[in-house]
Amino acid sequence: MRILLVKPQAHLQTVLGLQRFQCLEPLEFGYLAAAIPREHEIRVLDLRLYRLADSAFEREL
């Protein structure tokens, strides 16, 4: 099975302000990926890193 884990862009004004100072890696995906059996293909897409997040998401699908 192919699994795509997606971290969406933030839309709350408070979170957007904080992201100007720090952008932490999505650690929750590491925990999820570790629990999934090895025979599955896992990919992580962090949409916070893309200027055109919608098109990046569509490309990955």
PDB file with one MODEL, atoms N, CA, C and O in Angstrom:
MODEL        1
ATOM      1  N   MET A   1       0.853  -1.167   0.000  1.00  0.00           N
ATOM      2  CA  MET A   1       0.000   0.000   0.000  1.00  0.00           C
ATOM      3  C   MET A   1       0.902   1.235   0.000  1.00  0.00           C
ATOM      4  O   MET A   1       1.947   1.258   0.651  1.00  0.00           O
ATOM      5  N   ARG A   2       0.485   2.240  -0.728  1.00  0.00           N
ATOM      6  CA  ARG A   2       1.204   3.514  -0.748  1.00  0.00           C
ATOM      7  C   ARG A   2       0.468   4.489   0.163  1.00  0.00           C
ATOM      8  O   ARG A   2      -0.746   4.656   0.057  1.00  0.00           O
ATOM      9  N   ILE A   3       1.216   5.131   1.060  1.00  0.00           N
ATOM     10  CA  ILE A   3       0.629   6.035   2.049  1.00  0.00           C
ATOM     11  C   ILE A   3       1.295   7.398   1.915  1.00  0.00           C
ATOM     12  O   ILE A   3       2.522   7.497   1.889  1.00  0.00           O
ATOM     13  N   LEU A   4       0.484   8.445   1.830  1.00  0.00           N
ATOM     14  CA  LEU A   4       0.982   9.811   1.756  1.00  0.00           C
ATOM     15  C   LEU A   4       0.527  10.550   3.011  1.00  0.00           C
ATOM     16  O   LEU A   4      -0.672  10.712   3.235  1.00  0.00           O
ATOM     17  N   LEU A   5       1.478  10.996   3.826  1.00  0.00           N
ATOM     18  CA  LEU A   5       1.184  11.786   5.024  1.00  0.00           C
ATOM     19  C   LEU A   5       1.368  13.253   4.656  1.00  0.00           C
ATOM     20  O   LEU A   5       2.424  13.638   4.155  1.00  0.00           O
ATOM     21  N   VAL A   6       0.347  14.076   4.901  1.00  0.00           N
ATOM     22  CA  VAL A   6       0.352  15.468   4.455  1.00  0.00           C
ATOM     23  C   VAL A   6       0.251  16.406   5.645  1.00  0.00           C
ATOM     24  O   VAL A   6      -0.645  16.274   6.479  1.00  0.00           O
ATOM     25  N   LYS A   7       1.182  17.361   5.720  1.00  0.00           N
ATOM     26  CA  LYS A   7       1.139  18.440   6.716  1.00  0.00           C
ATOM     27  C   LYS A   7       0.630  19.685   5.986  1.00  0.00           C
ATOM     28  O   LYS A   7       1.364  20.251   5.176  1.00  0.00           O
ATOM     29  N   PRO A   8      -0.609  20.129   6.247  1.00  0.00           N
ATOM     30  CA  PRO A   8      -1.168  21.268   5.512  1.00  0.00           C
ATOM     31  C   PRO A   8      -0.556  22.596   5.951  1.00  0.00           C
ATOM     32  O   PRO A   8       0.057  22.703   7.012  1.00  0.00           O
ATOM     33  N   GLN A   9      -0.743  23.593   5.105  1.00  0.00           N
ATOM     34  CA  GLN A   9      -0.328  24.944   5.465  1.00  0.00           C
ATOM     35  C   GLN A   9      -1.248  25.472   6.554  1.00  0.00           C
ATOM     36  O   GLN A   9      -2.417  25.094   6.627  1.00  0.00           O
ATOM     37  N   ALA A  10      -0.721  26.339   7.393  1.00  0.00           N
ATOM     38  CA  ALA A  10      -1.519  26.946   8.455  1.00  0.00           C
ATOM     39  C   ALA A  10      -2.334  28.107   7.884  1.00  0.00           C
ATOM     40  O   ALA A  10      -1.897  28.793   6.960  1.00  0.00           O
ATOM     41  N   HIS A  11      -3.515  28.310   8.444  1.00  0.00           N
ATOM     42  CA  HIS A  11      -4.351  29.424   8.008  1.00  0.00           C
ATOM     43  C   HIS A  11      -4.714  30.353   9.167  1.00  0.00           C
ATOM     44  O   HIS A  11      -5.225  31.451   8.945  1.00  0.00           O
ATOM     45  N   LEU A  12      -4.455  29.924  10.390  1.00  0.00           N
ATOM     46  CA  LEU A  12      -4.723  30.798  11.532  1.00  0.00           C
ATOM     47  C   LEU A  12      -3.658  31.886  11.600  1.00  0.00           C
ATOM     48  O   LEU A  12      -2.471  31.599  11.442  1.00  0.00           O
ATOM     49  N   GLN A  13      -4.059  33.103  11.829  1.00  0.00           N
ATOM     50  CA  GLN A  13      -3.138  34.234  11.833  1.00  0.00           C
ATOM     51  C   GLN A  13      -2.045  34.080  12.890  1.00  0.00           C
ATOM     52  O   GLN A  13      -0.900  34.458  12.645  1.00  0.00           O
ATOM     53  N   THR A  14      -2.376  33.535  14.055  1.00  0.00           N
ATOM     54  CA  THR A  14      -1.392  33.347  15.119  1.00  0.00           C
ATOM     55  C   THR A  14      -0.299  32.382  14.684  1.00  0.00           C
ATOM     56  O   THR A  14       0.886  32.644  14.889  1.00  0.00           O
ATOM     57  N   VAL A  15      -0.694  31.278  14.090  1.00  0.00           N
ATOM     58  CA  VAL A  15       0.273  30.275  13.648  1.00  0.00           C
ATOM     59  C   VAL A  15       1.122  30.823  12.514  1.00  0.00           C
ATOM     60  O   VAL A  15       2.329  30.583  12.474  1.00  0.00           O
ATOM     61  N   LEU A  16       0.516  31.549  11.600  1.00  0.00           N
ATOM     62  CA  LEU A  16       1.267  32.128  10.491  1.00  0.00           C
ATOM     63  C   LEU A  16       2.343  33.076  10.998  1.00  0.00           C
ATOM     64  O   LEU A  16       3.446  33.109  10.452  1.00  0.00           O
ATOM     65  N   GLY A  17       2.037  33.841  12.026  1.00  0.00           N
ATOM     66  CA  GLY A  17       3.030  34.741  12.602  1.00  0.00           C
ATOM     67  C   GLY A  17       4.190  33.996  13.226  1.00  0.00           C
ATOM     68  O   GLY A  17       5.338  34.424  13.108  1.00  0.00           O
ATOM     69  N   LEU A  18       3.906  32.888  13.889  1.00  0.00           N
ATOM     70  CA  LEU A  18       4.970  32.095  14.511  1.00  0.00           C
ATOM     71  C   LEU A  18       5.849  31.409  13.473  1.00  0.00           C
ATOM     72  O   LEU A  18       7.045  31.233  13.707  1.00  0.00           O
ATOM     73  N   GLN A  19       5.292  31.021  12.345  1.00  0.00           N
ATOM     74  CA  GLN A  19       6.072  30.323  11.325  1.00  0.00           C
ATOM     75  C   GLN A  19       7.117  31.218  10.674  1.00  0.00           C
ATOM     76  O   GLN A  19       8.047  30.716  10.043  1.00  0.00           O
ATOM     77  N   ARG A  20       6.985  32.518  10.814  1.00  0.00           N
ATOM     78  CA  ARG A  20       8.020  33.414  10.300  1.00  0.00           C
ATOM     79  C   ARG A  20       9.307  33.252  11.090  1.00  0.00           C
ATOM     80  O   ARG A  20      10.390  33.515  10.567  1.00  0.00           O
ATOM     81  N   PHE A  21       9.205  32.825  12.340  1.00  0.00           N
ATOM     82  CA  PHE A  21      10.373  32.697  13.203  1.00  0.00           C
ATOM     83  C   PHE A  21      10.895  31.273  13.299  1.00  0.00           C
ATOM     84  O   PHE A  21      12.093  31.065  13.489  1.00  0.00           O
ATOM     85  N   GLN A  22      10.024  30.305  13.172  1.00  0.00           N
ATOM     86  CA  GLN A  22      10.451  28.905  13.268  1.00  0.00           C
ATOM     87  C   GLN A  22       9.522  28.016  12.460  1.00  0.00           C
ATOM     88  O   GLN A  22       8.317  28.252  12.377  1.00  0.00           O
ATOM     89  N   CYS A  23      10.102  27.007  11.878  1.00  0.00           N
ATOM     90  CA  CYS A  23       9.331  26.004  11.145  1.00  0.00           C
ATOM     91  C   CYS A  23       9.870  24.653  11.581  1.00  0.00           C
ATOM     92  O   CYS A  23      10.923  24.216  11.116  1.00  0.00           O
ATOM     93  N   LEU A  24       9.154  24.002  12.463  1.00  0.00           N
ATOM     94  CA  LEU A  24       9.609  22.735  13.020  1.00  0.00           C
ATOM     95  C   LEU A  24       9.224  21.581  12.113  1.00  0.00           C
ATOM     96  O   LEU A  24       8.190  21.614  11.446  1.00  0.00           O
ATOM     97  N   GLU A  25      10.070  20.559  12.099  1.00  0.00           N
ATOM     98  CA  GLU A  25       9.752  19.390  11.284  1.00  0.00           C
ATOM     99  C   GLU A  25       8.523  18.686  11.852  1.00  0.00           C
ATOM    100  O   GLU A  25       8.289  18.733  13.060  1.00  0.00           O
ATOM    101  N   PRO A  26       7.741  18.039  11.001  1.00  0.00           N
ATOM    102  CA  PRO A  26       6.521  17.362  11.457  1.00  0.00           C
ATOM    103  C   PRO A  26       6.849  16.036  12.151  1.00  0.00           C
ATOM    104  O   PRO A  26       6.775  14.977  11.527  1.00  0.00           O
ATOM    105  N   LEU A  27       7.205  16.087  13.414  1.00  0.00           N
ATOM    106  CA  LEU A  27       7.601  14.889  14.162  1.00  0.00           C
ATOM    107  C   LEU A  27       6.488  13.858  14.251  1.00  0.00           C
ATOM    108  O   LEU A  27       6.758  12.661  14.352  1.00  0.00           O
ATOM    109  N   GLU A  28       5.243  14.309  14.215  1.00  0.00           N
ATOM    110  CA  GLU A  28       4.128  13.366  14.312  1.00  0.00           C
ATOM    111  C   GLU A  28       4.159  12.349  13.175  1.00  0.00           C
ATOM    112  O   GLU A  28       3.707  11.216  13.342  1.00  0.00           O
ATOM    113  N   PHE A  29       4.686  12.746  12.028  1.00  0.00           N
ATOM    114  CA  PHE A  29       4.764  11.812  10.904  1.00  0.00           C
ATOM    115  C   PHE A  29       5.819  10.745  11.133  1.00  0.00           C
ATOM    116  O   PHE A  29       5.666   9.618  10.662  1.00  0.00           O
ATOM    117  N   GLY A  30       6.869  11.072  11.835  1.00  0.00           N
ATOM    118  CA  GLY A  30       7.873  10.070  12.182  1.00  0.00           C
ATOM    119  C   GLY A  30       7.290   8.991  13.070  1.00  0.00           C
ATOM    120  O   GLY A  30       7.581   7.808  12.896  1.00  0.00           O
ATOM    121  N   TYR A  31       6.474   9.396  14.015  1.00  0.00           N
ATOM    122  CA  TYR A  31       5.820   8.427  14.902  1.00  0.00           C
ATOM    123  C   TYR A  31       4.848   7.542  14.120  1.00  0.00           C
ATOM    124  O   TYR A  31       4.810   6.327  14.316  1.00  0.00           O
ATOM    125  N   LEU A  32       4.070   8.155  13.242  1.00  0.00           N
ATOM    126  CA  LEU A  32       3.126   7.375  12.434  1.00  0.00           C
ATOM    127  C   LEU A  32       3.856   6.417  11.495  1.00  0.00           C
ATOM    128  O   LEU A  32       3.485   5.248  11.384  1.00  0.00           O
ATOM    129  N   ALA A  33       4.881   6.908  10.829  1.00  0.00           N
ATOM    130  CA  ALA A  33       5.620   6.070   9.885  1.00  0.00           C
ATOM    131  C   ALA A  33       6.285   4.896  10.586  1.00  0.00           C
ATOM    132  O   ALA A  33       6.370   3.808  10.016  1.00  0.00           O
ATOM    133  N   ALA A  34       6.754   5.094  11.799  1.00  0.00           N
ATOM    134  CA  ALA A  34       7.401   4.012  12.546  1.00  0.00           C
ATOM    135  C   ALA A  34       6.415   2.908  12.910  1.00  0.00           C
ATOM    136  O   ALA A  34       6.814   1.756  13.080  1.00  0.00           O
ATOM    137  N   ALA A  35       5.150   3.241  13.028  1.00  0.00           N
ATOM    138  CA  ALA A  35       4.142   2.250  13.416  1.00  0.00           C
ATOM    139  C   ALA A  35       3.570   1.482  12.220  1.00  0.00           C
ATOM    140  O   ALA A  35       2.865   0.488  12.396  1.00  0.00           O
ATOM    141  N   ILE A  36       3.873   1.942  11.019  1.00  0.00           N
ATOM    142  CA  ILE A  36       3.337   1.298   9.816  1.00  0.00           C
ATOM    143  C   ILE A  36       4.306   0.204   9.369  1.00  0.00           C
ATOM    144  O   ILE A  36       5.512   0.444   9.323  1.00  0.00           O
ATOM    145  N   PRO A  37       3.815  -0.978   9.042  1.00  0.00           N
ATOM    146  CA  PRO A  37       4.693  -2.071   8.610  1.00  0.00           C
ATOM    147  C   PRO A  37       5.561  -1.680   7.407  1.00  0.00           C
ATOM    148  O   PRO A  37       5.155  -0.880   6.565  1.00  0.00           O
ATOM    149  N   ARG A  38       6.759  -2.260   7.347  1.00  0.00           N
ATOM    150  CA  ARG A  38       7.758  -1.901   6.337  1.00  0.00           C
ATOM    151  C   ARG A  38       7.338  -2.174   4.896  1.00  0.00           C
ATOM    152  O   ARG A  38       7.864  -1.544   3.979  1.00  0.00           O
ATOM    153  N   GLU A  39       6.419  -3.082   4.677  1.00  0.00           N
ATOM    154  CA  GLU A  39       6.057  -3.403   3.293  1.00  0.00           C
ATOM    155  C   GLU A  39       5.259  -2.289   2.612  1.00  0.00           C
ATOM    156  O   GLU A  39       5.026  -2.344   1.404  1.00  0.00           O
ATOM    157  N   HIS A  40       4.840  -1.280   3.376  1.00  0.00           N
ATOM    158  CA  HIS A  40       4.093  -0.156   2.815  1.00  0.00           C
ATOM    159  C   HIS A  40       5.052   0.965   2.428  1.00  0.00           C
ATOM    160  O   HIS A  40       6.048   1.212   3.108  1.00  0.00           O
ATOM    161  N   GLU A  41       4.736   1.631   1.333  1.00  0.00           N
ATOM    162  CA  GLU A  41       5.534   2.777   0.891  1.00  0.00           C
ATOM    163  C   GLU A  41       4.957   4.043   1.530  1.00  0.00           C
ATOM    164  O   GLU A  41       3.785   4.364   1.334  1.00  0.00           O
ATOM    165  N   ILE A  42       5.782   4.754   2.292  1.00  0.00           N
ATOM    166  CA  ILE A  42       5.326   5.942   3.017  1.00  0.00           C
ATOM    167  C   ILE A  42       6.053   7.162   2.475  1.00  0.00           C
ATOM    168  O   ILE A  42       7.274   7.156   2.317  1.00  0.00           O
ATOM    169  N   ARG A  43       5.285   8.211   2.193  1.00  0.00           N
ATOM    170  CA  ARG A  43       5.867   9.480   1.766  1.00  0.00           C
ATOM    171  C   ARG A  43       5.274  10.589   2.618  1.00  0.00           C
ATOM    172  O   ARG A  43       4.119  10.525   3.038  1.00  0.00           O
ATOM    173  N   VAL A  44       6.091  11.607   2.865  1.00  0.00           N
ATOM    174  CA  VAL A  44       5.668  12.757   3.661  1.00  0.00           C
ATOM    175  C   VAL A  44       5.689  13.988   2.769  1.00  0.00           C
ATOM    176  O   VAL A  44       6.659  14.232   2.051  1.00  0.00           O
ATOM    177  N   LEU A  45       4.619  14.755   2.820  1.00  0.00           N
ATOM    178  CA  LEU A  45       4.518  16.000   2.064  1.00  0.00           C
ATOM    179  C   LEU A  45       4.225  17.128   3.046  1.00  0.00           C
ATOM    180  O   LEU A  45       3.148  17.184   3.639  1.00  0.00           O
ATOM    181  N   ASP A  46       5.189  18.022   3.211  1.00  0.00           N
ATOM    182  CA  ASP A  46       5.045  19.162   4.114  1.00  0.00           C
ATOM    183  C   ASP A  46       4.681  20.383   3.274  1.00  0.00           C
ATOM    184  O   ASP A  46       5.556  21.029   2.698  1.00  0.00           O
ATOM    185  N   LEU A  47       3.403  20.692   3.206  1.00  0.00           N
ATOM    186  CA  LEU A  47       2.922  21.776   2.346  1.00  0.00           C
ATOM    187  C   LEU A  47       3.313  23.157   2.857  1.00  0.00           C
ATOM    188  O   LEU A  47       3.150  24.145   2.141  1.00  0.00           O
ATOM    189  N   ARG A  48       3.819  23.242   4.067  1.00  0.00           N
ATOM    190  CA  ARG A  48       4.274  24.537   4.586  1.00  0.00           C
ATOM    191  C   ARG A  48       5.496  25.033   3.822  1.00  0.00           C
ATOM    192  O   ARG A  48       5.814  26.221   3.867  1.00  0.00           O
ATOM    193  N   LEU A  49       6.180  24.140   3.126  1.00  0.00           N
ATOM    194  CA  LEU A  49       7.408  24.487   2.416  1.00  0.00           C
ATOM    195  C   LEU A  49       7.179  24.901   0.968  1.00  0.00           C
ATOM    196  O   LEU A  49       8.125  25.279   0.277  1.00  0.00           O
ATOM    197  N   TYR A  50       5.940  24.833   0.505  1.00  0.00           N
ATOM    198  CA  TYR A  50       5.629  25.127  -0.893  1.00  0.00           C
ATOM    199  C   TYR A  50       4.852  26.420  -1.015  1.00  0.00           C
ATOM    200  O   TYR A  50       3.917  26.674  -0.255  1.00  0.00           O
ATOM    201  N   ARG A  51       5.243  27.225  -1.967  1.00  0.00           N
ATOM    202  CA  ARG A  51       4.519  28.470  -2.220  1.00  0.00           C
ATOM    203  C   ARG A  51       3.151  28.162  -2.846  1.00  0.00           C
ATOM    204  O   ARG A  51       2.154  28.796  -2.498  1.00  0.00           O
ATOM    205  N   LEU A  52       3.103  27.199  -3.759  1.00  0.00           N
ATOM    206  CA  LEU A  52       1.853  26.779  -4.400  1.00  0.00           C
ATOM    207  C   LEU A  52       1.484  25.399  -3.872  1.00  0.00           C
ATOM    208  O   LEU A  52       1.695  24.387  -4.541  1.00  0.00           O
ATOM    209  N   ALA A  53       0.938  25.372  -2.680  1.00  0.00           N
ATOM    210  CA  ALA A  53       0.676  24.115  -1.978  1.00  0.00           C
ATOM    211  C   ALA A  53      -0.329  23.232  -2.704  1.00  0.00           C
ATOM    212  O   ALA A  53      -0.176  22.010  -2.719  1.00  0.00           O
ATOM    213  N   ASP A  54      -1.346  23.823  -3.302  1.00  0.00           N
ATOM    214  CA  ASP A  54      -2.363  23.012  -3.987  1.00  0.00           C
ATOM    215  C   ASP A  54      -1.767  22.231  -5.150  1.00  0.00           C
ATOM    216  O   ASP A  54      -2.069  21.051  -5.328  1.00  0.00           O
ATOM    217  N   SER A  55      -0.931  22.881  -5.935  1.00  0.00           N
ATOM    218  CA  SER A  55      -0.338  22.181  -7.079  1.00  0.00           C
ATOM    219  C   SER A  55       0.669  21.135  -6.615  1.00  0.00           C
ATOM    220  O   SER A  55       0.796  20.091  -7.253  1.00  0.00           O
ATOM    221  N   ALA A  56       1.383  21.383  -5.531  1.00  0.00           N
ATOM    222  CA  ALA A  56       2.313  20.385  -4.985  1.00  0.00           C
ATOM    223  C   ALA A  56       1.551  19.157  -4.505  1.00  0.00           C
ATOM    224  O   ALA A  56       1.989  18.026  -4.715  1.00  0.00           O
ATOM    225  N   PHE A  57       0.424  19.381  -3.869  1.00  0.00           N
ATOM    226  CA  PHE A  57      -0.403  18.273  -3.396  1.00  0.00           C
ATOM    227  C   PHE A  57      -0.936  17.448  -4.569  1.00  0.00           C
ATOM    228  O   PHE A  57      -0.908  16.218  -4.531  1.00  0.00           O
ATOM    229  N   GLU A  58      -1.413  18.120  -5.598  1.00  0.00           N
ATOM    230  CA  GLU A  58      -1.943  17.414  -6.773  1.00  0.00           C
ATOM    231  C   GLU A  58      -0.862  16.595  -7.471  1.00  0.00           C
ATOM    232  O   GLU A  58      -1.139  15.498  -7.955  1.00  0.00           O
ATOM    233  N   ARG A  59       0.365  17.112  -7.530  1.00  0.00           N
ATOM    234  CA  ARG A  59       1.466  16.367  -8.149  1.00  0.00           C
ATOM    235  C   ARG A  59       1.765  15.088  -7.389  1.00  0.00           C
ATOM    236  O   ARG A  59       2.073  14.063  -7.997  1.00  0.00           O
ATOM    237  N   GLU A  60       1.680  15.134  -6.074  1.00  0.00           N
ATOM    238  CA  GLU A  60       2.001  13.963  -5.258  1.00  0.00           C
ATOM    239  C   GLU A  60       0.929  12.884  -5.336  1.00  0.00           C
ATOM    240  O   GLU A  60       1.220  11.702  -5.153  1.00  0.00           O
ATOM    241  N   LEU A  61      -0.305  13.284  -5.606  1.00  0.00           N
ATOM    242  CA  LEU A  61      -1.376  12.292  -5.716  1.00  0.00           C
ATOM    243  C   LEU A  61      -1.208  11.506  -6.986  1.00  0.00           C
ATOM    244  O   LEU A  61      -2.009  10.616  -7.271  1.00  0.00           O
TER     245      LEU A  61
ENDMDL
END
